[in-house]
Amino acid sequence: MVDEATKLSLAKIPLLKTKAGPRDGELWISRLKEEYQALIKYVQNNKEADNDWFRLESNKEGTRWFGKCWYIHELLKYEFDVEFDIPVTYPTTSPEIALPELDGKTAKMYRGGKICLTDHFKPLWARNVPKFGIAHAMALGLGPWLAVEIPDLIQRGVVTHQEKKDSGAAS
Amino acid sequence: MASPTVAELQQTIEKLREELKNEKQKIEEIKGTTKRTRITQMSSEVVDSNPYSRLMALKRMGIVDDYEKIRDFSIAVVGVGGVGSVTAEMLTRCGIGKLLLFDYDKVELANMNRLFYQPHQAGLSKVEAAEKTLREINPDVEFEVYNYNITTMDNFNHFMDRIRLGGKVKDTPVDLVLSCVDNFEARMAINTACNELGQSWFESGVSENAVSGHIQFVIPGDTSCFACAPPLVVATQTDEKTLKREGVCAASLPTTMAVVAGFLVQNVLKYLLHFGQVSYYLGYNALQDFFPTMRMKPNPHCDDTHCLRQQRLFQEREAAKPKQEFTEETEEEVVHDENEWKIELVSETTEDEAKAAEGDKPQLTEGVTVAYTKPAAQAEDSTDFVNATEMSIDDLMSQMKQL
Ligand SMILES: [Zn+2]
């Protein structure tokens, strides 16, 4: 079941209106705008609630998304790259969110570092097409996954804390 | 001890060279005698050297009229994992004309609980490894292999083109598409492509707990498509609540996968070579050895507009058919096999949710259920939605970056 905190933050994410995927031309542009609006609102909500936990951006077509997510465990921040493609069947099917750095480190992943979603994610998504978007997938999919898996990975010593990555090196 | 002299070392090298040459020769000899050469005409001659004799015997036994026709067919196999690789091998051994293989995955040692791939192939792309093995088994088969993910924008159009133009005769469609993928996204992508193209295809699948599976024959407009109903589940009487995925995504068994691949190819052969009856849906419950079958009509309210278009076209074709031929068989919507299991909804769906579900739930045979239900559309409070915006995509992208 979805926990109360997730439910609460989910309820505050605006819903989307346009049922369109990347093959739908102008309609996809409308959808993409809605995606960004919902994501911006969600990140703002998270900041206000002192629970800022990810950043995302996309290519200009909005078909490929990438960014960072982080998780605080015992006052230490663990940061991971996030990436996913928008499938041609979106939004009927949800995006498959991946954390490529963790590929092969946990059984709760499919190949390529795609996170394994809980049994209720897919039904919930299916019942909410086209109202749910990327922000909802993050809140319902990746958020709870990190909360369960990262402490476990840390405990098993598979993930260790690193000093902040040299942000100047990448561009 | 004294170090060997240069002369001694030269002698050793010479000896090793000779040994290597002999070994190489042996390998060449083995290859030469075991490599199967191409065969231009399938023969029914019963000799040790004829790889088709037992298949051609199907004609003599009166099962198949024209077995050689198998060489005219082209089949796209999407996903060459546990089910798809075995499917492709069966079709190759049957002497299919052409295979198109699609998969973006690599062979891993973690796949070795399944059939077909071997440890030394770890690291190779699955399509590349499969093509190599299959060509050795039967060099008469033509291959096209694509190492990519069909669900992304970049690849989807190419995938559609290969279905449309990948037939045995250049620039004709393939005869069938077989879905042997392991995820909802890829199944839906195949469904989308086949609805748009009016391409018949088989869906196949094995449950994540490895103890049930199914095949489903989709003829766009005629039978239910993958989007017509929520995914179907073969009920195995396992308590869904106790069946928790302790630290894993999915289990797999070579047995269940091989059974499903066998069902799939059997029905492909029956369809292509016109023998027996093709199953439109065939489920496999491995725990009770129970096999529900049924035929489902397409949903007149399907979400996929191309499914609706294919339904109209099908109706038109049916109406145009001469009437008198046969007394039209009353289409069996559901075949009620004898079984004692009740349709049960999975745990996450409450009674109320089920009641609120849309009217067009599929009629299912016993032992098969839907993975979930969708609530009836209801008016939403418009304040919950994103507001119309004057901002451009670029504005929104930069606002997002500045957060
Ligand atoms: Zn449909």
PDB file of C-alpha atoms in Angstrom, chain A residues 1 13-17 19 22-23 29 32-34 36-40 43-44 47 54-60 62-63 85-89 92-94 96 107-111 114 116-120 122-123 126-127 131, chain B residues 103-105 108 126 149-153 156-157 160 182-185 188-189 192 196 208 243-250 303 348-349 353 371-375 380 384-389 391-393 396-397 399-401 403:
ATOM      1  CA  MET A   1       0.000   0.000   0.000  1.00  0.00           C
ATOM      2  CA  ILE A  13       0.862  17.311  -7.555  1.00  0.00           C
ATOM      3  CA  PRO A  14      -1.363  18.839 -10.227  1.00  0.00           C
ATOM      4  CA  LEU A  15      -2.982  16.333 -12.580  1.00  0.00           C
ATOM      5  CA  LEU A  16      -2.436  16.343 -16.338  1.00  0.00           C
ATOM      6  CA  LYS A  17      -5.113  16.660 -19.000  1.00  0.00           C
ATOM      7  CA  LYS A  19      -3.533  12.122 -23.364  1.00  0.00           C
ATOM      8  CA  PRO A  22       5.804  11.483 -28.231  1.00  0.00           C
ATOM      9  CA  ARG A  23       4.304  10.353 -31.563  1.00  0.00           C
ATOM     10  CA  ILE A  29       3.964  19.613 -26.931  1.00  0.00           C
ATOM     11  CA  LEU A  32       5.137  18.169 -22.303  1.00  0.00           C
ATOM     12  CA  LYS A  33       4.210  21.604 -20.979  1.00  0.00           C
ATOM     13  CA  GLU A  34       1.870  19.975 -18.486  1.00  0.00           C
ATOM     14  CA  TYR A  36       6.981  20.468 -16.744  1.00  0.00           C
ATOM     15  CA  GLN A  37       4.287  22.400 -14.864  1.00  0.00           C
ATOM     16  CA  ALA A  38       3.525  19.397 -12.664  1.00  0.00           C
ATOM     17  CA  LEU A  39       7.219  18.676 -12.074  1.00  0.00           C
ATOM     18  CA  ILE A  40       7.997  22.295 -11.182  1.00  0.00           C
ATOM     19  CA  VAL A  43       9.798  20.203  -6.705  1.00  0.00           C
ATOM     20  CA  GLN A  44       8.541  23.453  -5.172  1.00  0.00           C
ATOM     21  CA  LYS A  47      11.397  22.302  -1.110  1.00  0.00           C
ATOM     22  CA  PHE A  54      15.476  15.160  -7.147  1.00  0.00           C
ATOM     23  CA  ARG A  55      16.088  17.279 -10.241  1.00  0.00           C
ATOM     24  CA  LEU A  56      15.176  16.302 -13.772  1.00  0.00           C
ATOM     25  CA  GLU A  57      15.613  17.791 -17.212  1.00  0.00           C
ATOM     26  CA  SER A  58      14.895  16.526 -20.690  1.00  0.00           C
ATOM     27  CA  ASN A  59      16.138  16.754 -24.243  1.00  0.00           C
ATOM     28  CA  LYS A  60      14.247  19.326 -26.292  1.00  0.00           C
ATOM     29  CA  GLY A  62      10.984  15.673 -24.091  1.00  0.00           C
ATOM     30  CA  THR A  63      11.578  12.019 -24.962  1.00  0.00           C
ATOM     31  CA  ASP A  85      13.025   7.357 -21.962  1.00  0.00           C
ATOM     32  CA  ILE A  86       9.428   8.208 -22.645  1.00  0.00           C
ATOM     33  CA  PRO A  87       8.077   5.116 -24.408  1.00  0.00           C
ATOM     34  CA  VAL A  88       6.009   5.526 -27.593  1.00  0.00           C
ATOM     35  CA  THR A  89       3.037   4.157 -25.669  1.00  0.00           C
ATOM     36  CA  THR A  92      -0.746   4.498 -21.288  1.00  0.00           C
ATOM     37  CA  THR A  93       2.431   2.901 -19.989  1.00  0.00           C
ATOM     38  CA  SER A  94       4.539   4.652 -17.361  1.00  0.00           C
ATOM     39  CA  GLU A  96      10.708   2.998 -16.690  1.00  0.00           C
ATOM     40  CA  ALA A 107      17.862  -7.735  -7.162  1.00  0.00           C
ATOM     41  CA  LYS A 108      15.143  -5.082  -7.014  1.00  0.00           C
ATOM     42  CA  MET A 109      16.102  -3.944 -10.479  1.00  0.00           C
ATOM     43  CA  TYR A 110      15.620  -5.048 -14.018  1.00  0.00           C
ATOM     44  CA  ARG A 111      18.459  -4.950 -16.548  1.00  0.00           C
ATOM     45  CA  LYS A 114      15.440  -0.012 -14.150  1.00  0.00           C
ATOM     46  CA  CYS A 116      11.417  -2.787  -9.867  1.00  0.00           C
ATOM     47  CA  LEU A 117       8.060  -1.253  -9.066  1.00  0.00           C
ATOM     48  CA  THR A 118       5.652  -2.578  -6.485  1.00  0.00           C
ATOM     49  CA  ASP A 119       2.584  -4.595  -7.415  1.00  0.00           C
ATOM     50  CA  HIS A 120       0.286  -1.651  -6.910  1.00  0.00           C
ATOM     51  CA  LYS A 122       0.946  -0.424 -12.362  1.00  0.00           C
ATOM     52  CA  PRO A 123      -2.744  -0.713 -11.431  1.00  0.00           C
ATOM     53  CA  ALA A 126      -3.450   2.408 -15.295  1.00  0.00           C
ATOM     54  CA  ARG A 127      -6.398   3.787 -13.364  1.00  0.00           C
ATOM     55  CA  LYS A 131      -3.856  12.259 -15.281  1.00  0.00           C
TER      56      LYS A 131
ATOM     57  CA  ASP B 103      16.129  -7.482 -28.429  1.00  0.00           C
ATOM     58  CA  TYR B 104      18.332  -4.892 -26.721  1.00  0.00           C
ATOM     59  CA  ASP B 105      19.638  -7.130 -23.977  1.00  0.00           C
ATOM     60  CA  GLU B 108      24.312 -12.826 -18.857  1.00  0.00           C
ATOM     61  CA  LYS B 126      21.248 -11.760 -27.418  1.00  0.00           C
ATOM     62  CA  ASN B 149      14.671  -1.223 -27.643  1.00  0.00           C
ATOM     63  CA  ILE B 150      11.492  -1.018 -29.736  1.00  0.00           C
ATOM     64  CA  THR B 151       9.653   1.266 -27.277  1.00  0.00           C
ATOM     65  CA  THR B 152      11.726   4.399 -27.863  1.00  0.00           C
ATOM     66  CA  MET B 153      10.911   7.014 -30.492  1.00  0.00           C
ATOM     67  CA  PHE B 156       9.781   2.366 -33.053  1.00  0.00           C
ATOM     68  CA  ASN B 157       9.354   3.644 -36.602  1.00  0.00           C
ATOM     69  CA  MET B 160       7.130  -0.755 -37.744  1.00  0.00           C
ATOM     70  CA  ASP B 182       8.895  -9.558 -20.448  1.00  0.00           C
ATOM     71  CA  ASN B 183       7.328  -6.175 -19.829  1.00  0.00           C
ATOM     72  CA  PHE B 184       4.092  -4.269 -20.279  1.00  0.00           C
ATOM     73  CA  GLU B 185       5.691  -1.340 -22.157  1.00  0.00           C
ATOM     74  CA  MET B 188       1.901  -2.280 -25.577  1.00  0.00           C
ATOM     75  CA  ALA B 189       4.372  -1.018 -28.225  1.00  0.00           C
ATOM     76  CA  THR B 192       0.263  -0.249 -31.055  1.00  0.00           C
ATOM     77  CA  GLU B 196      -1.781   0.497 -36.891  1.00  0.00           C
ATOM     78  CA  GLU B 208       6.783 -13.112 -12.500  1.00  0.00           C
ATOM     79  CA  LEU B 243       3.306 -14.098  -2.464  1.00  0.00           C
ATOM     80  CA  LYS B 244       5.660 -11.241  -1.783  1.00  0.00           C
ATOM     81  CA  ARG B 245       8.719 -10.576  -3.812  1.00  0.00           C
ATOM     82  CA  GLU B 246      11.300 -10.891  -1.076  1.00  0.00           C
ATOM     83  CA  GLY B 247      14.125  -8.843  -2.471  1.00  0.00           C
ATOM     84  CA  VAL B 248      13.621  -9.836  -6.092  1.00  0.00           C
ATOM     85  CA  CYS B 249      11.740  -8.627  -9.134  1.00  0.00           C
ATOM     86  CA  ALA B 250      10.979 -11.892 -10.835  1.00  0.00           C
ATOM     87  CA  ASP B 303      -8.394   3.037 -25.753  1.00  0.00           C
ATOM     88  CA  GLU B 348      -5.094  -4.936  -4.439  1.00  0.00           C
ATOM     89  CA  THR B 349      -8.579  -4.604  -5.889  1.00  0.00           C
ATOM     90  CA  GLU B 353     -13.306  -0.848  -6.788  1.00  0.00           C
ATOM     91  CA  ALA B 371      -4.576  -8.010 -13.267  1.00  0.00           C
ATOM     92  CA  TYR B 372      -6.566  -4.976 -12.133  1.00  0.00           C
ATOM     93  CA  THR B 373      -9.711  -3.047 -12.928  1.00  0.00           C
ATOM     94  CA  LYS B 374     -10.153   0.527 -14.002  1.00  0.00           C
ATOM     95  CA  PRO B 375     -12.707   2.716 -12.267  1.00  0.00           C
ATOM     96  CA  GLU B 380     -12.764  15.480 -11.597  1.00  0.00           C
ATOM     97  CA  ASP B 384      -6.656  19.541  -9.268  1.00  0.00           C
ATOM     98  CA  PHE B 385      -5.294  19.981 -12.778  1.00  0.00           C
ATOM     99  CA  VAL B 386      -2.444  22.017 -14.185  1.00  0.00           C
ATOM    100  CA  ASN B 387      -3.563  25.456 -15.344  1.00  0.00           C
ATOM    101  CA  ALA B 388      -3.360  26.624 -18.926  1.00  0.00           C
ATOM    102  CA  THR B 389      -0.074  28.427 -19.384  1.00  0.00           C
ATOM    103  CA  MET B 391       4.797  29.872 -21.082  1.00  0.00           C
ATOM    104  CA  SER B 392       6.699  28.085 -23.840  1.00  0.00           C
ATOM    105  CA  ILE B 393       8.464  24.788 -23.403  1.00  0.00           C
ATOM    106  CA  LEU B 396       9.359  25.940 -18.521  1.00  0.00           C
ATOM    107  CA  MET B 397      12.622  24.084 -19.095  1.00  0.00           C
ATOM    108  CA  GLN B 399      12.335  27.520 -14.871  1.00  0.00           C
ATOM    109  CA  MET B 400      12.897  23.882 -13.980  1.00  0.00           C
ATOM    110  CA  LYS B 401      16.668  24.326 -14.228  1.00  0.00           C
ATOM    111  CA  LEU B 403      14.880  25.521  -9.118  1.00  0.00           C
TER     112      LEU B 403
END
